[in-house]
C-alpha positions as semicolon CSV with decimal commas, in nm:
position;residue;x (nm);y (nm);z (nm)
1;M;-0,952;-1,276;-2,430
2;Q;-0,837;-1,588;-2,591
3;G;-0,443;-1,760;-2,558
4;S;-0,131;-1,648;-2,347
5;P;-0,008;-1,250;-2,326
6;V;0,356;-1,425;-2,291
7;P;0,587;-1,348;-2,593
8;A;0,808;-1,642;-2,748
9;T;1,099;-1,598;-2,620
10;T;1,451;-1,826;-2,592
11;G;1,600;-1,920;-2,253
12;K;1,401;-1,865;-1,943
13;P;1,008;-1,808;-2,004
14;R;0,882;-1,519;-1,944
15;N;0,636;-1,517;-1,634
16;R;0,751;-1,835;-1,503
17;W;0,590;-1,793;-1,176
18;L;0,233;-1,681;-1,301
19;I;0,216;-1,932;-1,607
20;A;0,273;-2,211;-1,279
21;A;-0,023;-2,079;-1,106
22;R;-0,272;-2,042;-1,375
23;T;-0,233;-2,421;-1,489
24;I;-0,319;-2,528;-1,129
25;V;-0,668;-2,339;-1,208
26;P;-0,773;-2,200;-1,559
27;T;-0,772;-1,840;-1,530
28;V;-1,172;-1,686;-1,592
29;I;-1,171;-1,414;-1,821
30;V;-1,492;-1,215;-1,754
31;A;-1,582;-0,848;-1,910
32;L;-1,648;-0,546;-1,732
33;A;-2,044;-0,550;-1,595
34;A;-2,045;-0,213;-1,690
35;A;-1,891;0,115;-1,741
36;L;-1,636;0,224;-1,508
37;P;-1,777;0,534;-1,278
38;A;-1,614;0,888;-1,279
39;S;-1,293;0,926;-1,073
40;A;-1,350;0,993;-0,731
41;A;-0,951;1,144;-0,763
42;A;-0,742;1,206;-1,053
43;D;-0,468;0,928;-0,936
44;T;-0,201;0,943;-1,211
45;V;0,128;0,795;-1,321
46;I;0,421;0,970;-1,275
47;D;0,709;0,769;-1,371
48;T;0,749;0,462;-1,515
49;I;1,112;0,255;-1,397
50;T;1,312;-0,011;-1,595
51;V;1,377;-0,275;-1,392
52;G;1,477;-0,675;-1,446
53;D;1,347;-0,923;-1,622
54;G;0,974;-0,995;-1,499
55;P;0,924;-0,784;-1,249
56;T;0,633;-0,936;-1,025
57;G;0,615;-0,889;-0,623
58;L;0,734;-0,493;-0,473
59;A;0,779;-0,408;-0,066
60;I;0,859;-0,078;0,059
61;T;1,100;-0,022;0,311
62;P;0,953;0,118;0,654
63;D;1,120;0,501;0,598
64;G;0,992;0,493;0,219
65;A;1,265;0,539;0,085
66;F;1,354;0,179;-0,109
67;V;1,137;-0,025;-0,310
68;Y;1,257;-0,363;-0,350
69;T;1,124;-0,531;-0,679
70;T;1,123;-0,934;-0,756
71;D;1,243;-1,011;-1,117
72;Q;1,152;-1,328;-1,137
73;N;1,324;-1,425;-1,500
74;S;1,666;-1,294;-1,426
75;D;1,619;-1,421;-1,078
76;T;1,720;-1,080;-0,921
77;V;1,587;-0,848;-0,681
78;S;1,575;-0,414;-0,834
79;V;1,650;-0,170;-0,534
80;I;1,422;0,144;-0,615
81;N;1,553;0,467;-0,479
82;T;1,219;0,662;-0,391
83;A;1,404;0,997;-0,445
84;T;1,506;0,925;-0,760
85;N;1,309;0,673;-0,912
86;A;1,617;0,485;-1,048
87;V;1,750;0,135;-1,008
88;T;2,023;0,182;-0,749
89;R;2,093;-0,202;-0,695
90;T;2,068;-0,537;-0,883
91;I;2,057;-0,859;-0,625
92;T;2,101;-1,204;-0,756
93;V;1,872;-1,424;-0,534
94;G;1,748;-1,781;-0,565
95;D;1,559;-1,917;-0,928
96;G;1,196;-1,760;-1,015
97;P;1,187;-1,491;-0,704
98;A;0,837;-1,412;-0,698
99;A;0,695;-1,188;-0,336
100;V;0,946;-1,012;-0,108
101;A;0,830;-0,872;0,179
102;I;1,047;-0,669;0,442
103;T;1,052;-0,698;0,827
104;P;0,912;-0,394;1,044
105;D;1,226;-0,246;1,158
106;G;1,340;-0,213;0,783
107;A;1,629;-0,432;0,810
108;Q;1,589;-0,735;0,629
109;A;1,414;-0,847;0,271
110;Y;1,261;-1,208;0,239
111;V;1,206;-1,296;-0,073
112;T;1,042;-1,632;-0,224
113;N;1,212;-1,819;-0,518
114;R;0,940;-1,983;-0,672
115;L;1,136;-2,252;-0,853
116;D;1,413;-2,376;-0,600
117;D;1,164;-2,414;-0,287
118;T;1,408;-2,106;-0,106
119;V;1,354;-1,785;0,081
120;S;1,617;-1,534;0,043
121;V;1,727;-1,363;0,313
122;I;1,865;-0,990;0,173
123;N;2,082;-0,714;0,493
124;T;1,903;-0,385;0,331
125;A;2,179;-0,210;0,471
126;T;2,438;-0,379;0,261
127;N;2,166;-0,544;0,001
128;A;2,397;-0,851;0,041
129;V;2,243;-1,186;0,048
130;T;2,309;-1,314;0,420
131;G;2,100;-1,649;0,413
132;T;1,904;-1,881;0,220
133;I;1,664;-2,081;0,386
134;T;1,484;-2,377;0,262
135;V;1,084;-2,395;0,262
136;G;0,820;-2,618;0,099
137;D;0,754;-2,671;-0,265
138;G;0,699;-2,363;-0,491
139;P;0,718;-2,054;-0,226
140;A;0,475;-1,823;-0,363
141;A;0,405;-1,517;-0,104
142;V;0,517;-1,385;0,185
143;A;0,397;-1,156;0,485
144;I;0,561;-1,077;0,833
145;T;0,401;-0,985;1,141
146;P;0,383;-0,674;1,296
147;D;0,640;-0,759;1,528
148;G;0,855;-0,936;1,312
149;T;0,866;-1,222;1,553
150;Q;0,733;-1,465;1,236
151;A;0,734;-1,465;0,831
152;Y;0,498;-1,684;0,646
153;V;0,551;-1,828;0,340
154;T;0,260;-1,999;0,111
155;H;0,367;-2,291;-0,134
156;A;0,195;-2,325;-0,427
157;N;0,265;-2,676;-0,525
158;D;0,201;-2,827;-0,167
159;G;-0,077;-2,710;0,037
160;T;0,116;-2,551;0,336
161;V;0,290;-2,246;0,443
162;S;0,609;-2,229;0,635
163;V;0,622;-2,044;0,902
164;I;1,008;-1,890;0,978
165;N;1,176;-1,715;1,264
166;P;1,348;-1,409;1,108
167;A;1,585;-1,378;1,486
168;T;1,722;-1,707;1,361
169;N;1,614;-1,784;0,974
170;A;1,481;-2,095;1,050
171;V;1,149;-2,298;0,981
172;T;0,961;-2,351;1,314
173;D;0,633;-2,420;1,210
174;T;0,441;-2,558;0,864
175;V;0,064;-2,484;0,876
176;T;-0,131;-2,735;0,627
177;V;-0,384;-2,504;0,453
178;G;-0,615;-2,506;0,126
179;S;-0,495;-2,584;-0,204
180;P;-0,308;-2,412;-0,345
181;P;-0,247;-2,113;-0,110
182;I;-0,103;-1,806;-0,322
183;G;-0,142;-1,502;-0,117
184;V;-0,115;-1,405;0,263
185;A;-0,203;-1,105;0,508
186;I;-0,171;-1,054;0,834
187;T;-0,352;-0,863;1,065
188;P;-0,232;-0,560;1,198
189;D;-0,242;-0,700;1,534
190;G;-0,046;-0,979;1,426
191;T;-0,281;-1,220;1,541
192;R;-0,443;-1,397;1,234
193;A;-0,312;-1,457;0,911
194;Y;-0,549;-1,525;0,598
195;V;-0,409;-1,731;0,319
196;T;-0,588;-1,771;-0,021
197;N;-0,640;-2,097;-0,197
198;L;-0,648;-2,037;-0,592
199;G;-0,781;-2,376;-0,636
200;G;-1,021;-2,424;-0,316
201;N;-1,194;-2,087;-0,375
202;S;-1,159;-2,025;-0,025
203;V;-0,955;-1,814;0,248
204;S;-0,787;-2,017;0,532
205;V;-0,772;-1,839;0,880
206;I;-0,445;-1,926;1,086
207;D;-0,422;-1,807;1,435
208;T;-0,059;-1,687;1,472
209;A;0,000;-1,783;1,844
210;N;-0,093;-2,166;1,767
211;N;-0,017;-2,172;1,413
212;A;-0,345;-2,326;1,339
213;V;-0,638;-2,292;1,098
214;T;-0,929;-2,162;1,274
215;D;-1,179;-2,092;1,016
216;T;-1,211;-2,155;0,637
217;V;-1,387;-1,886;0,448
218;T;-1,543;-1,952;0,093
219;V;-1,499;-1,675;-0,133
220;G;-1,493;-1,596;-0,540
221;T;-1,350;-1,811;-0,824
222;G;-0,988;-1,880;-0,790
223;P;-0,856;-1,647;-0,502
224;R;-0,512;-1,464;-0,525
225;G;-0,425;-1,183;-0,368
226;V;-0,517;-1,059;-0,042
227;A;-0,496;-0,771;0,189
228;I;-0,620;-0,642;0,530
229;T;-0,717;-0,313;0,620
230;P;-0,532;-0,085;0,911
231;D;-0,801;-0,127;1,152
232;G;-0,811;-0,493;1,079
233;T;-1,177;-0,524;1,029
234;R;-1,201;-0,669;0,674
235;A;-1,024;-0,874;0,441
236;Y;-1,005;-0,760;0,076
237;T;-0,924;-1,091;-0,195
238;T;-0,895;-1,061;-0,533
239;N;-1,070;-1,364;-0,726
240;Q;-0,906;-1,433;-1,105
241;S;-1,314;-1,470;-1,221
242;G;-1,334;-1,041;-1,166
243;S;-1,471;-0,988;-0,861
244;V;-1,294;-0,856;-0,495
245;S;-1,448;-1,056;-0,183
246;V;-1,452;-0,879;0,142
247;I;-1,425;-1,065;0,447
248;G;-1,524;-0,945;0,777
249;T;-1,298;-1,009;1,039
250;A;-1,522;-1,034;1,340
251;T;-1,704;-1,350;1,199
252;D;-1,472;-1,458;0,933
253;S;-1,744;-1,430;0,694
254;V;-1,765;-1,261;0,350
255;I;-1,954;-0,944;0,359
256;D;-1,941;-0,816;0,033
257;T;-1,899;-0,883;-0,352
258;I;-1,756;-0,605;-0,557
259;T;-1,749;-0,654;-0,930
260;V;-1,392;-0,509;-1,068
261;G;-1,255;-0,673;-1,377
262;S;-1,113;-0,957;-1,553
263;S;-0,787;-1,133;-1,451
264;L;-0,727;-1,011;-1,092
265;A;-0,423;-1,010;-0,912
266;E;-0,266;-0,853;-0,634
267;V;-0,389;-0,605;-0,368
268;A;-0,322;-0,336;-0,112
269;I;-0,467;-0,092;0,059
270;T;-0,408;0,308;0,162
271;P;-0,273;0,336;0,486
272;D;-0,600;0,561;0,585
273;G;-0,830;0,273;0,479
274;A;-1,034;0,435;0,198
275;R;-0,924;0,282;-0,093
276;V;-0,820;-0,051;-0,231
277;F;-0,603;-0,086;-0,541
278;V;-0,648;-0,409;-0,753
279;T;-0,389;-0,542;-1,056
280;G;-0,574;-0,640;-1,369
281;I;-0,303;-0,845;-1,559
282;F;-0,459;-0,863;-1,892
283;T;-0,555;-0,496;-1,827
284;G;-0,301;-0,362;-1,842
285;S;-0,454;-0,139;-1,560
286;V;-0,528;-0,074;-1,174
287;R;-0,872;-0,091;-1,056
288;V;-0,929;0,130;-0,738
289;I;-1,251;0,089;-0,527
290;D;-1,377;0,349;-0,226
291;T;-1,389;0,088;0,110
292;A;-1,668;0,336;0,226
293;S;-1,892;0,254;0,009
294;N;-1,746;-0,080;-0,193
295;T;-1,795;0,053;-0,521
296;L;-1,506;0,090;-0,837
297;V;-1,412;0,447;-0,857
298;D;-1,144;0,447;-1,067
299;T;-0,945;0,277;-1,341
300;I;-0,544;0,365;-1,428
301;T;-0,372;0,250;-1,701
302;V;-0,034;0,131;-1,594
303;G;0,252;-0,114;-1,814
304;N;0,154;-0,492;-1,965
305;F;0,083;-0,747;-1,761
306;P;0,040;-0,567;-1,405
307;V;0,089;-0,814;-1,119
308;G;0,218;-0,683;-0,769
309;V;0,109;-0,362;-0,642
310;A;0,270;-0,180;-0,312
311;I;0,158;0,144;-0,143
312;S;0,397;0,383;0,068
313;L;0,339;0,443;0,441
314;D;0,263;0,796;0,368
315;G;0,026;0,688;0,083
316;T;0,118;0,906;-0,153
317;R;0,289;0,696;-0,390
318;A;0,145;0,330;-0,523
319;Y;0,426;0,116;-0,729
320;V;0,305;-0,143;-0,997
321;A;0,557;-0,361;-1,113
322;N;0,460;-0,442;-1,512
323;S;0,585;-0,863;-1,550
324;I;0,617;-0,810;-1,933
325;D;0,726;-0,450;-1,971
326;D;1,023;-0,536;-1,725
327;S;0,874;-0,227;-1,569
328;V;0,748;-0,074;-1,228
329;S;0,468;0,227;-1,298
330;V;0,487;0,489;-1,012
331;I;0,113;0,588;-0,944
332;A;0,071;0,960;-0,742
333;I;-0,232;0,901;-0,563
334;D;-0,428;1,195;-0,470
335;V;-0,543;1,252;-0,095
336;A;-0,808;1,505;-0,011
337;P;-0,667;1,764;0,257
338;T;-0,662;1,794;0,593
339;I;-0,586;2,078;0,868
340;T;-0,527;2,108;1,230
341;G;-0,416;2,362;1,479
342;A;-0,525;2,603;1,729
343;P;-0,320;2,937;1,697
344;S;-0,106;3,082;1,979
345;A;-0,199;3,410;2,113
346;G;0,022;3,720;1,999
347;T;0,194;4,032;2,091
348;P;0,135;4,352;1,979
349;G;0,482;4,481;1,836
350;E;0,612;4,184;1,849
351;P;0,705;3,879;1,543
352;Y;0,459;3,668;1,527
353;T;0,468;3,299;1,350
354;F;0,246;3,005;1,354
355;A;0,196;2,707;1,124
356;F;-0,146;2,482;1,090
357;T;-0,122;2,134;1,052
358;V;-0,126;2,061;0,673
359;S;-0,166;1,719;0,464
360;G;-0,290;1,626;0,140
361;S;-0,152;1,482;-0,223
362;P;-0,131;1,718;-0,437
363;E;0,027;1,962;-0,173
364;P;-0,277;2,214;-0,089
365;A;-0,322;2,567;-0,083
366;V;-0,438;2,737;0,232
367;T;-0,626;3,075;0,235
368;T;-0,879;3,245;0,424
369;A;-1,158;3,481;0,335
370;D;-1,167;3,649;0,661
371;P;-0,982;3,956;0,804
372;L;-0,646;3,910;0,971
373;P;-0,497;4,098;1,264
374;A;-0,296;4,439;1,097
375;G;0,023;4,311;1,025
376;L;-0,012;3,939;1,003
377;S;0,017;3,741;0,685
378;L;-0,123;3,409;0,562
379;N;0,101;3,166;0,365
380;S;-0,036;2,915;0,150
381;D;0,158;2,626;0,342
382;G;-0,047;2,729;0,659
383;T;0,157;2,962;0,818
384;L;0,015;3,281;0,971
385;S;0,343;3,523;1,050
386;G;0,430;3,891;1,040
387;T;0,437;4,147;1,362
388;P;0,073;4,235;1,484
389;T;0,005;4,642;1,500
390;E;-0,358;4,560;1,677
391;T;-0,534;4,401;1,954
392;G;-0,830;4,209;1,937
393;T;-0,987;3,890;1,880
394;F;-1,016;3,765;1,557
395;P;-1,205;3,462;1,433
396;I;-1,129;3,325;1,096
397;T;-1,227;3,024;0,896
398;V;-0,912;2,840;0,710
399;T;-0,923;2,646;0,397
400;A;-0,667;2,374;0,274
401;S;-0,781;2,279;-0,103
402;N;-0,579;2,039;-0,365
403;G;-0,854;1,982;-0,628
404;I;-0,921;1,681;-0,432
405;T;-1,296;1,719;-0,266
406;P;-1,357;1,729;-0,002
407;D;-1,169;2,051;0,130
408;A;-1,031;2,101;0,445
409;T;-1,178;2,366;0,680
410;T;-1,112;2,426;1,048
411;N;-1,251;2,756;1,261
412;V;-0,992;2,950;1,450
413;V;-0,956;3,255;1,667
414;I;-0,635;3,478;1,681
415;E;-0,592;3,705;2,010
416;I;-0,382;3,960;2,019
417;A;-0,330;4,105;2,359
418;P;-0,063;4,363;2,510
419;A;0,168;4,112;2,721
420;E;0,047;4,266;3,046
421;C;-0,301;4,119;2,978
422;S;-0,138;3,771;2,991
423;G;-0,294;3,621;2,696
424;S;-0,669;3,768;2,752
425;I;-0,788;4,053;2,565
426;C;-0,786;4,390;2,822
427;G;-1,052;4,613;2,830
428;S;-1,128;4,948;2,669
429;T;-0,849;5,137;2,722
430;G;-1,058;5,474;2,609
431;S;-1,278;5,497;2,993
432;S;-1,144;5,831;3,224
433;G;-1,295;5,650;3,565
434;S;-1,489;5,848;3,720
């Protein structure tokens, strides 16, 4: 694809941050190497939310109640209520807001303002800007350590990363990395920050204890987004050349390269670590990678010029910022079912209730083909209930299914015994003795 995808406008140019980033290193456009394979799951767009002008970055509050979206052309942040998928508040921040991160306690949101070299601090309880921090030239991305003690901000125009103390909102350190640094992600244990260097085709690894670069990993052409698996063993980096580099964090070396598609932007990983979601800005789609095989398993059509992507902590929703559409696509993430639980013992003639623990998206239906104790029934939500009328030991197999393979099964035993038997099956009452 040739030429600019940005329509002519008056006033502030659309996609200012994206254009600025692309002037540093030309975006390489490549065709898909092969047709996409069949989907392993039927993830679908279930809603589209209108936000401010030119959305690029997103972050979700730890409780999953709100999504904060940076609107780079209107200099605002839109706050989306995830229960209603409606914008409930619009907050004016600095010039050209690009990315946003929320502290682990959910109390503050940090917004990088690409064009005025500042970070806006938002109190999420009041949705008011409570501070403005001056940082380096061209702040792009921001990530916060899991303990909430340090925030790392990349500067696309000066090759450095600022370290902010959220307790004081002061810059406590500046780290020189590659050029230009764009994306940043922090390991789950908080010990290292991984920074993508767009022009250097590399990732800088920062030791967060002393804020020193300990390694530089060569990846694909034009690395931009980076995300780390929940177990901390791998970092996935999007390369604008059309691939995703997989870095093994134990050795800080590339252990796999996945061909995905053209003009890749941001990346997010599901909380179970099973799938990686990657935005393709010129393709209007999100590509899904299976981490077990590091293969492309799905493509989801979203809005025009998708950039940022974030996944809810329960793993059931992905939110995608469509920069030209001024919208956020909401994707329902299909998750294979799970079922656990060991039914308690029951007593004949006494009301009985037990609920299996069931998860999955869509919501699984729970069934069994085996006979239950007389008087009991199994509800599709996994609840056993009723009043048993017979004693005995009843082994059953319970299955949870929601159309996403594989189904989940568990083998359990339901024991119904008279109260005086204290949870064990009494012997036969038919014997007459000697």
